[in-house]
PDB file of C-alpha atoms in Angstrom:
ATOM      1  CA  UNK A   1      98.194  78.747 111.906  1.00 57.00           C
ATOM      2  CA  UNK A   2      95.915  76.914 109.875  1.00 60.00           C
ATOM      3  CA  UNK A   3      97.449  73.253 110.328  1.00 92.00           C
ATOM      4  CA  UNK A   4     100.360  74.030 108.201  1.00 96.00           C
ATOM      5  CA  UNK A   5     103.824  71.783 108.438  1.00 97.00           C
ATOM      6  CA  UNK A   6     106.748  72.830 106.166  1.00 98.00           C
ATOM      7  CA  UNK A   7     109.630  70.107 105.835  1.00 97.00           C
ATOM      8  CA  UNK A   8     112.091  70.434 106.362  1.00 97.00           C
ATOM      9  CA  UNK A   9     112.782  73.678 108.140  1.00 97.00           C
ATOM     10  CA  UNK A  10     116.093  74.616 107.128  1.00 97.00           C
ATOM     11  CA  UNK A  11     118.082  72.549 103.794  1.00 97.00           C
ATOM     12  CA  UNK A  12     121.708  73.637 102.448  1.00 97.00           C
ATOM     13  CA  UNK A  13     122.169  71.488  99.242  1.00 97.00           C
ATOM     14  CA  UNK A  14     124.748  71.637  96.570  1.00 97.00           C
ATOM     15  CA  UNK A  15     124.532  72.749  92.922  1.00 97.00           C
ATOM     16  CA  UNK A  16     123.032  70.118  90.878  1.00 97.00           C
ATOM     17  CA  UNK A  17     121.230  68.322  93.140  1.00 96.00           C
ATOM     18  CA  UNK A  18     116.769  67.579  93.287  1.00 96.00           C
ATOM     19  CA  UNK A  19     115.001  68.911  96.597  1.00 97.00           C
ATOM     20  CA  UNK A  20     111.962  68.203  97.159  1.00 98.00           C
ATOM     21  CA  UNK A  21     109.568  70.567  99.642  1.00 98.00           C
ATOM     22  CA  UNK A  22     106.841  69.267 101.494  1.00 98.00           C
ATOM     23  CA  UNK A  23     104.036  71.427 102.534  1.00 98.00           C
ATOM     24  CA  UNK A  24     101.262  69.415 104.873  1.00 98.00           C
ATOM     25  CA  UNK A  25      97.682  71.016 105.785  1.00 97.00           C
ATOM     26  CA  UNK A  26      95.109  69.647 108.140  1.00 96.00           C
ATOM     27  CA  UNK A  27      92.406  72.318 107.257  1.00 92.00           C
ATOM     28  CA  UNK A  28      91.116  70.327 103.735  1.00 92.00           C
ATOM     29  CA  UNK A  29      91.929  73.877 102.503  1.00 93.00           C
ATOM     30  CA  UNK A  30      91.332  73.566  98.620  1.00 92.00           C
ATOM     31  CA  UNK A  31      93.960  75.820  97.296  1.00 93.00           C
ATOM     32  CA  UNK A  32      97.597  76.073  98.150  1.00 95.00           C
ATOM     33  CA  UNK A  33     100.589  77.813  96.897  1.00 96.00           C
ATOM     34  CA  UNK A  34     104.563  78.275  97.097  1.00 98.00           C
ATOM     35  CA  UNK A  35     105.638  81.331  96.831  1.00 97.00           C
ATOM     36  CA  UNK A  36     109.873  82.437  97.583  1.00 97.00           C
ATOM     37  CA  UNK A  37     110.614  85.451  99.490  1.00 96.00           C
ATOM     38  CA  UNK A  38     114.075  87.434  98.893  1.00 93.00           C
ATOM     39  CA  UNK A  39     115.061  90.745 100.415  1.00 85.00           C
ATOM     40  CA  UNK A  40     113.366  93.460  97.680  1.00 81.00           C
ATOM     41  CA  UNK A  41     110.766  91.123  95.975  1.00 84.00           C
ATOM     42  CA  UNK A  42     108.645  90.483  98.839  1.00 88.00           C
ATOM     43  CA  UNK A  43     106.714  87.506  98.304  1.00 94.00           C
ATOM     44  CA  UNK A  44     106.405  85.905  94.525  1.00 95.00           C
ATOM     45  CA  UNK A  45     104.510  82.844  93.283  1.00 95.00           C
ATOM     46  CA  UNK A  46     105.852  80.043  92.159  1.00 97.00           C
ATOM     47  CA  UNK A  47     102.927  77.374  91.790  1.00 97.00           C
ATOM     48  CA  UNK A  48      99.864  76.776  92.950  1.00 95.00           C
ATOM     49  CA  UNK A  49      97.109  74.308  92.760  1.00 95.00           C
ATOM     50  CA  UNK A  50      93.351  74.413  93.109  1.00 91.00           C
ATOM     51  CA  UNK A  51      92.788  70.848  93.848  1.00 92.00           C
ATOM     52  CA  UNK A  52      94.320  67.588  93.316  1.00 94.00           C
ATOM     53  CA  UNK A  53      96.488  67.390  90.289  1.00 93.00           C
ATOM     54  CA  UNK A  54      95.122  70.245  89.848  1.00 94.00           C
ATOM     55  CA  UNK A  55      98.095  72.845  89.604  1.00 95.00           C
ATOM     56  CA  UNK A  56      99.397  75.603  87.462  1.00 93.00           C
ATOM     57  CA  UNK A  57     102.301  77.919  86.890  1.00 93.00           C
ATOM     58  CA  UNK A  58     103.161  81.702  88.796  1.00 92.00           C
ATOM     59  CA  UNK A  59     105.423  84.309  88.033  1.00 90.00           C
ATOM     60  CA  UNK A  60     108.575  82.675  88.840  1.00 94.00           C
ATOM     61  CA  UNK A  61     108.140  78.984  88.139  1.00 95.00           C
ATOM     62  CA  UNK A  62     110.806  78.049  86.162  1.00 96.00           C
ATOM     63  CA  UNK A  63     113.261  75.413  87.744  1.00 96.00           C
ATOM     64  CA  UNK A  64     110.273  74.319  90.026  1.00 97.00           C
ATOM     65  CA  UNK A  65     107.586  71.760  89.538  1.00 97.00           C
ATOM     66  CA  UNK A  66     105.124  70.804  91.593  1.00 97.00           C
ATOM     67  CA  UNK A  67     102.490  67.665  92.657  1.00 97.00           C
ATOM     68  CA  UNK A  68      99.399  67.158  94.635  1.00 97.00           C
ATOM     69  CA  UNK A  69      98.250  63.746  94.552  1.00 96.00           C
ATOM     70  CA  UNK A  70      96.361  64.085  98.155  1.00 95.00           C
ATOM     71  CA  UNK A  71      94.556  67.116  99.212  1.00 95.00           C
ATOM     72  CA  UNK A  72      96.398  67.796 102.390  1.00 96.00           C
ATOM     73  CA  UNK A  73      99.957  67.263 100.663  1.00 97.00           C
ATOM     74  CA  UNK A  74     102.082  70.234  97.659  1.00 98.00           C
ATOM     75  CA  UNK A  75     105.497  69.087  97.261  1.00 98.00           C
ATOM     76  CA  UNK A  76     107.892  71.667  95.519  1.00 98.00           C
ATOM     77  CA  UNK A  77     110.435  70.201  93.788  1.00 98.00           C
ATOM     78  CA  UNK A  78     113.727  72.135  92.381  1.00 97.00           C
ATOM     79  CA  UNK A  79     114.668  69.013  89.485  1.00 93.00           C
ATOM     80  CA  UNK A  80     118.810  70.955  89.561  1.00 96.00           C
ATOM     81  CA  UNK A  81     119.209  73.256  92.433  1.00 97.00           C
ATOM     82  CA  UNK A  82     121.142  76.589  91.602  1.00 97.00           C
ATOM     83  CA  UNK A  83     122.035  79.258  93.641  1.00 97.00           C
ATOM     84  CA  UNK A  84     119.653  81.385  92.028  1.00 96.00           C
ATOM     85  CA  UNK A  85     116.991  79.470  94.371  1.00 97.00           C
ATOM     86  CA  UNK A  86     118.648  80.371  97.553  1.00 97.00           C
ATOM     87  CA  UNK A  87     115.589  81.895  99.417  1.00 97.00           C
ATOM     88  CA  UNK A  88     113.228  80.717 102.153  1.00 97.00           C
ATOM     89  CA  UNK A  89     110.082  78.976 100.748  1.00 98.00           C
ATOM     90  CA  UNK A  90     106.595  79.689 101.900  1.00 98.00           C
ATOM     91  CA  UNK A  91     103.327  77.749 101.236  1.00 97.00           C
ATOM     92  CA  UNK A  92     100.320  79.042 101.881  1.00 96.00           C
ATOM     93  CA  UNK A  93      96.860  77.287 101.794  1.00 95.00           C
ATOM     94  CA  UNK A  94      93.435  78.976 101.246  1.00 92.00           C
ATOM     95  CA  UNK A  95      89.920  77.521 101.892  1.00 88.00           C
ATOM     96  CA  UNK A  96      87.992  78.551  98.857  1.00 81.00           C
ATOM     97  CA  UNK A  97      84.064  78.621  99.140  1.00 76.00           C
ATOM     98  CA  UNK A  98      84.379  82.648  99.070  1.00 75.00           C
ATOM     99  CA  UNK A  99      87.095  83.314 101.501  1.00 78.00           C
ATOM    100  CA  UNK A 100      90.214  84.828  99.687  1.00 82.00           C
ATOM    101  CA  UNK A 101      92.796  84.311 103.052  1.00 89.00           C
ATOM    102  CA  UNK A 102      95.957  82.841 102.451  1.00 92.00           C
ATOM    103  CA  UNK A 103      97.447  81.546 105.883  1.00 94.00           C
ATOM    104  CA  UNK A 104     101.482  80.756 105.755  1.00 96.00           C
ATOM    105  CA  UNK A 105     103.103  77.822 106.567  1.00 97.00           C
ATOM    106  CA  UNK A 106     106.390  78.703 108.985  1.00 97.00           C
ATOM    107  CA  UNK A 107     108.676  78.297 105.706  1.00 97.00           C
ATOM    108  CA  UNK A 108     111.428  76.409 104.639  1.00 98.00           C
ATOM    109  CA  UNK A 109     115.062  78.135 104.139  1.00 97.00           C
ATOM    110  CA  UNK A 110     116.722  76.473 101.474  1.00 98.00           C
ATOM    111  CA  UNK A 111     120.784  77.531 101.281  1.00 97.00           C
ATOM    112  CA  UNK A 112     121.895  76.272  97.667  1.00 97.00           C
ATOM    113  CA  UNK A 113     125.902  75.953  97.652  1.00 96.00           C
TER     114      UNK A 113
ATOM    115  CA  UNK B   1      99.851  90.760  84.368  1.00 72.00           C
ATOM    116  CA  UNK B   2      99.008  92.117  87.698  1.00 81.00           C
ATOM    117  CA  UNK B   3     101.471  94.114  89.587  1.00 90.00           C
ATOM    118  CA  UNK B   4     101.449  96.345  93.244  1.00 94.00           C
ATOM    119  CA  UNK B   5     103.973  98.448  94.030  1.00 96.00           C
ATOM    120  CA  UNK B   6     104.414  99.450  97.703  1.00 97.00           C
ATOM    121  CA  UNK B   7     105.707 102.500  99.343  1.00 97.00           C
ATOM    122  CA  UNK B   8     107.790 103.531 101.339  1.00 97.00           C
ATOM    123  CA  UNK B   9     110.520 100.351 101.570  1.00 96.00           C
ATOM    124  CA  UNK B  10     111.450 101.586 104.861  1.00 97.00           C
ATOM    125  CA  UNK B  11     110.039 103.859 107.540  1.00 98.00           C
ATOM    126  CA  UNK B  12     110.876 104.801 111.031  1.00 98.00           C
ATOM    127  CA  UNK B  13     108.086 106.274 113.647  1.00 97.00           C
ATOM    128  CA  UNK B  14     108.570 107.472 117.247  1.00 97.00           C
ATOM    129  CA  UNK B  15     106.576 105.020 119.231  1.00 97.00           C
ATOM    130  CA  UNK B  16     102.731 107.176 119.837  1.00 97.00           C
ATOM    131  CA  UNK B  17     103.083 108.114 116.151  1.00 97.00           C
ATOM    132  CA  UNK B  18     100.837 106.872 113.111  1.00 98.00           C
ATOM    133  CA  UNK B  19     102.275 105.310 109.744  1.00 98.00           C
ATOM    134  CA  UNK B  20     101.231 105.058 106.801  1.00 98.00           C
ATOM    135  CA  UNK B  21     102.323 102.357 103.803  1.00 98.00           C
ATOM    136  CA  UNK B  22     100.952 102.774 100.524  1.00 98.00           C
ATOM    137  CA  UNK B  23     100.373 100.673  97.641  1.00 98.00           C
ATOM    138  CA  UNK B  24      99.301 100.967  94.053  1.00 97.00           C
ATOM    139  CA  UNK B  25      97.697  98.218  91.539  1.00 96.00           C
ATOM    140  CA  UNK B  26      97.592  97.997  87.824  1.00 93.00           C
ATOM    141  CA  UNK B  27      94.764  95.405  87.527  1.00 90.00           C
ATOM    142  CA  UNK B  28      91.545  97.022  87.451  1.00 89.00           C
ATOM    143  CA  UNK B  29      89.996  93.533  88.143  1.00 88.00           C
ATOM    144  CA  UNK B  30      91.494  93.382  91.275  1.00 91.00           C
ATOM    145  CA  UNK B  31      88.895  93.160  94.153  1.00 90.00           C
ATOM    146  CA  UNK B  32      90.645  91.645  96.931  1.00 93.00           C
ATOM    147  CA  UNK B  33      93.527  93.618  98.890  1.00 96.00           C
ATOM    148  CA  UNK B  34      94.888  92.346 101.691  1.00 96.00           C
ATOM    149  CA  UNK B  35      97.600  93.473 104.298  1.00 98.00           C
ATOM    150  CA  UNK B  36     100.323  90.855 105.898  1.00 97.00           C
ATOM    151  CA  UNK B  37     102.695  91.778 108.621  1.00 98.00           C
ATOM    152  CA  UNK B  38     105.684  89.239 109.332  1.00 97.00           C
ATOM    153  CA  UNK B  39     108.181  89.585 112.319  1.00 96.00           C
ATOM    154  CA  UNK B  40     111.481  88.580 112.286  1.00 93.00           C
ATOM    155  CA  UNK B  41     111.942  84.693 111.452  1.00 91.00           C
ATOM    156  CA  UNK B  42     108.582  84.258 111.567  1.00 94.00           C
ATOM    157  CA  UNK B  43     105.278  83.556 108.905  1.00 96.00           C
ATOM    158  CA  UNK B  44     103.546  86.310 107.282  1.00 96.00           C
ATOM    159  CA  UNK B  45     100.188  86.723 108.641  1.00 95.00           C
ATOM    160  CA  UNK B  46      97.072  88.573 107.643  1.00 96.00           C
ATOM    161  CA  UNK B  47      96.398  91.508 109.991  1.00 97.00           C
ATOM    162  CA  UNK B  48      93.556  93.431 107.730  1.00 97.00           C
ATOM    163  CA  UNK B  49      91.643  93.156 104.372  1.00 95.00           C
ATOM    164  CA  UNK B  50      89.668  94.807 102.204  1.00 94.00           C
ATOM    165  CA  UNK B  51      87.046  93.719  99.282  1.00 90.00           C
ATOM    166  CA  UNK B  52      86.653  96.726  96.726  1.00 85.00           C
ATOM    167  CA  UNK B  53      83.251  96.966  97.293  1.00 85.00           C
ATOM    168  CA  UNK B  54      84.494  99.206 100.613  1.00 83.00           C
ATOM    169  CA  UNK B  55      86.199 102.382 100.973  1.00 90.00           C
ATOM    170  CA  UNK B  56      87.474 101.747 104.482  1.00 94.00           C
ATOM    171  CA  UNK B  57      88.273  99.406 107.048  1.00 93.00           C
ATOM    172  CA  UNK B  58      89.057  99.562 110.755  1.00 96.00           C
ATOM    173  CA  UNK B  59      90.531  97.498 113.098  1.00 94.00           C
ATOM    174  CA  UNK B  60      91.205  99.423 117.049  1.00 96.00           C
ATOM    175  CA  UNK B  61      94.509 101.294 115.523  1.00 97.00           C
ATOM    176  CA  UNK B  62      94.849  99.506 112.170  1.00 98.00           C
ATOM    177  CA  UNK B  63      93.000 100.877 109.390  1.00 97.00           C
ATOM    178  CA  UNK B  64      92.968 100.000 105.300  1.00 97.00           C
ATOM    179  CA  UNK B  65      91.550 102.527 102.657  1.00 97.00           C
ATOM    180  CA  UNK B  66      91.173 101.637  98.983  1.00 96.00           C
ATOM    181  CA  UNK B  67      90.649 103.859  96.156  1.00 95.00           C
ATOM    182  CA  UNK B  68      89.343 101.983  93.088  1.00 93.00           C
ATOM    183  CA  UNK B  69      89.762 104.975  90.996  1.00 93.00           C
ATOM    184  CA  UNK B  70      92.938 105.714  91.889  1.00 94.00           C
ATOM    185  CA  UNK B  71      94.276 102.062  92.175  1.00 95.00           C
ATOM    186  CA  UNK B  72      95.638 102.481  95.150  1.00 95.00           C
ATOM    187  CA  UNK B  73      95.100 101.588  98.857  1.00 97.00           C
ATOM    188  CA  UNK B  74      96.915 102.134 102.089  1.00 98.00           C
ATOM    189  CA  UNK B  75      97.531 100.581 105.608  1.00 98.00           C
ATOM    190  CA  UNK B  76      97.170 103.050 108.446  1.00 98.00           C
ATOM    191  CA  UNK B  77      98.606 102.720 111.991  1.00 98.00           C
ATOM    192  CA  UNK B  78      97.658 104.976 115.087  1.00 97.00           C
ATOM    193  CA  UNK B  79      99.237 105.411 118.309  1.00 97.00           C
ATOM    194  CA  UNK B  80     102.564 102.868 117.167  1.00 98.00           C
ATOM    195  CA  UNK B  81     103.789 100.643 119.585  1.00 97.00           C
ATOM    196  CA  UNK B  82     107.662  99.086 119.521  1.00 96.00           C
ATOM    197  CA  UNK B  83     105.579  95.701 118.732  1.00 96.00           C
ATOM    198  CA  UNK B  84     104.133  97.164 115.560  1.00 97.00           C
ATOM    199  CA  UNK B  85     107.868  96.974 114.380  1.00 98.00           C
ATOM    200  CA  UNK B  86     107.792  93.989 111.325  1.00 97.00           C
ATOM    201  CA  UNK B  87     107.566  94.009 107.613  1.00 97.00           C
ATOM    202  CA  UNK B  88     104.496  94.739 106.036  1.00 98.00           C
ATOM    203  CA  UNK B  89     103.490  93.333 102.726  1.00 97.00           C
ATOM    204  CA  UNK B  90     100.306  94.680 100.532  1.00 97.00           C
ATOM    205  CA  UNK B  91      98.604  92.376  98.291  1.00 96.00           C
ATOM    206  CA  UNK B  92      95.907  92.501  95.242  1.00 94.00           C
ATOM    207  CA  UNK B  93      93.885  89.621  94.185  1.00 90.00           C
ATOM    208  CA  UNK B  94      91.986  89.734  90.788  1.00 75.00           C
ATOM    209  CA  UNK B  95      88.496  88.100  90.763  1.00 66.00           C
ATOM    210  CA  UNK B  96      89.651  86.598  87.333  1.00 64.00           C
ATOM    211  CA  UNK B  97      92.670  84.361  88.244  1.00 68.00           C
ATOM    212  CA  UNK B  98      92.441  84.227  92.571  1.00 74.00           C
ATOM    213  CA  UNK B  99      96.072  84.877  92.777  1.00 86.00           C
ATOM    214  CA  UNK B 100      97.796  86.872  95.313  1.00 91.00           C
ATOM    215  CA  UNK B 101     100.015  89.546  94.092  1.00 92.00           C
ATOM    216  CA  UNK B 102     102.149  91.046  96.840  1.00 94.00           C
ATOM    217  CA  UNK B 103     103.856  94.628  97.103  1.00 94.00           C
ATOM    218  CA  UNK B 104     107.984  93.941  97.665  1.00 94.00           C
ATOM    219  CA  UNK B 105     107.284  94.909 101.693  1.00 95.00           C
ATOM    220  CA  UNK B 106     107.527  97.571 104.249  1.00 97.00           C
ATOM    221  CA  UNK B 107     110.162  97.455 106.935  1.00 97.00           C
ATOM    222  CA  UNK B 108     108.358  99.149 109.477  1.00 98.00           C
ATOM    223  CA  UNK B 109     110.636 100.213 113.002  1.00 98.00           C
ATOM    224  CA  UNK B 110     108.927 102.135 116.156  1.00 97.00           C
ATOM    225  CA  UNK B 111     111.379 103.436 117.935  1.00 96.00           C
ATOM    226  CA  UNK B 112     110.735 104.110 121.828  1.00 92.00           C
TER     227      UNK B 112
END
């Protein structure tokens, strides 16, 4: 599984409130992502970075941001939780150097009241 | 932007059967198409890819065809087993911005 700690495992949080993600890789994989799964929309991208403070947007970023100060550390952070971002939260790292597999953390599932 | 649509949302096999899932790409950039499966509760996980610069991939029963003209590839399953049950998710990668694009998944049940 790549190395790959998600915390925490399961979050309910009210409306309004900051919650911060924490993906952790062991593999000094260069890139890693967040992407949110929901039943019809498979799995969509929310950030990603390609090295420290390195990151950039996806297709569904807004609401989110995003740091990597340390290589083995993206934390996802939701600045006003809505409900809208009730979903379980995957992050995914990938080496680089040519090889285009993205291996999953065992996600997050966030419950926004 | 990039965008894969996958086909069918559901499908139901008699276990000894084959499946087939289909997906179709708009980004004719796109050289990097791989397939994840995920069980219930668990992580996605890559089971096959494909690079454009092949036509076909095998795997024992798991195959993956592409068709660059066409824009579309598929995953292929022989003899099913009740373990092959999971959602299967197809994804495109463009050689121009790295990112994954996934399909919106394939509920997959084999039925014994």
């Amino acid at each position: 599984d790549a190395g790959i700690t998600q915390s925490p495992r399961h979050k309910v949080t009210e409306t309004g409130t900051p919650v911060t993600l924490r993906c952790h890789q062991t593999e000094n994989h260069r890139y890693m992502y967040w992407y949110r799964q929901d039943p019809g929309h498979g799995l969509r991208l929310i950030h990603y970075s390609y090295g420290v403070k390195d990151t950039d947007k996806g297709e569904v970023s807004d609401g989110y941001s995003v740091s990597r100060s340390k290589t083995e550390d993206f934390l996802l952070t939701l600045e006003s939780a809505t409900s809208s971002q009730t979903s379980v939260y995957f992050c995914a790292t990938e080496p680089g150097q040519g090889s285009n597999i993205q291996y999953f953390g065992a996600g997050t599932r966030l419950s926004v009241l | 932007g990039e965008n894969v649509e996958q086909h069918p949302s559901t499908l139901s096999v008699q276990e000894g059967d084959s499946a087939v899932i289909k997906c179709t790409y708009s980004d004719s950039a796109s050289n990097y198409f791989p397939w994840y499966k995920q069980e219930l509760g668990k992580r996605p996980q890559l089971i096959i890819d494909i690079r454009s610069n092949v036509g076909e991939k095998k795997d024992q029963r798991i195959a993956v065809t592409l068709n660059k003209t066409a824009k579309h590839f598929s995953l292929h399953i022989t003899e099913t087993q009740p373990e092959d049950s999971a959602v299967y998710f197809c994804a495109a990668s463009s050689s121009n911005t790295g990112k994954l694009i996934f399909g919106q998944g394939t509920t997959l049940q084999v039925k014994p």
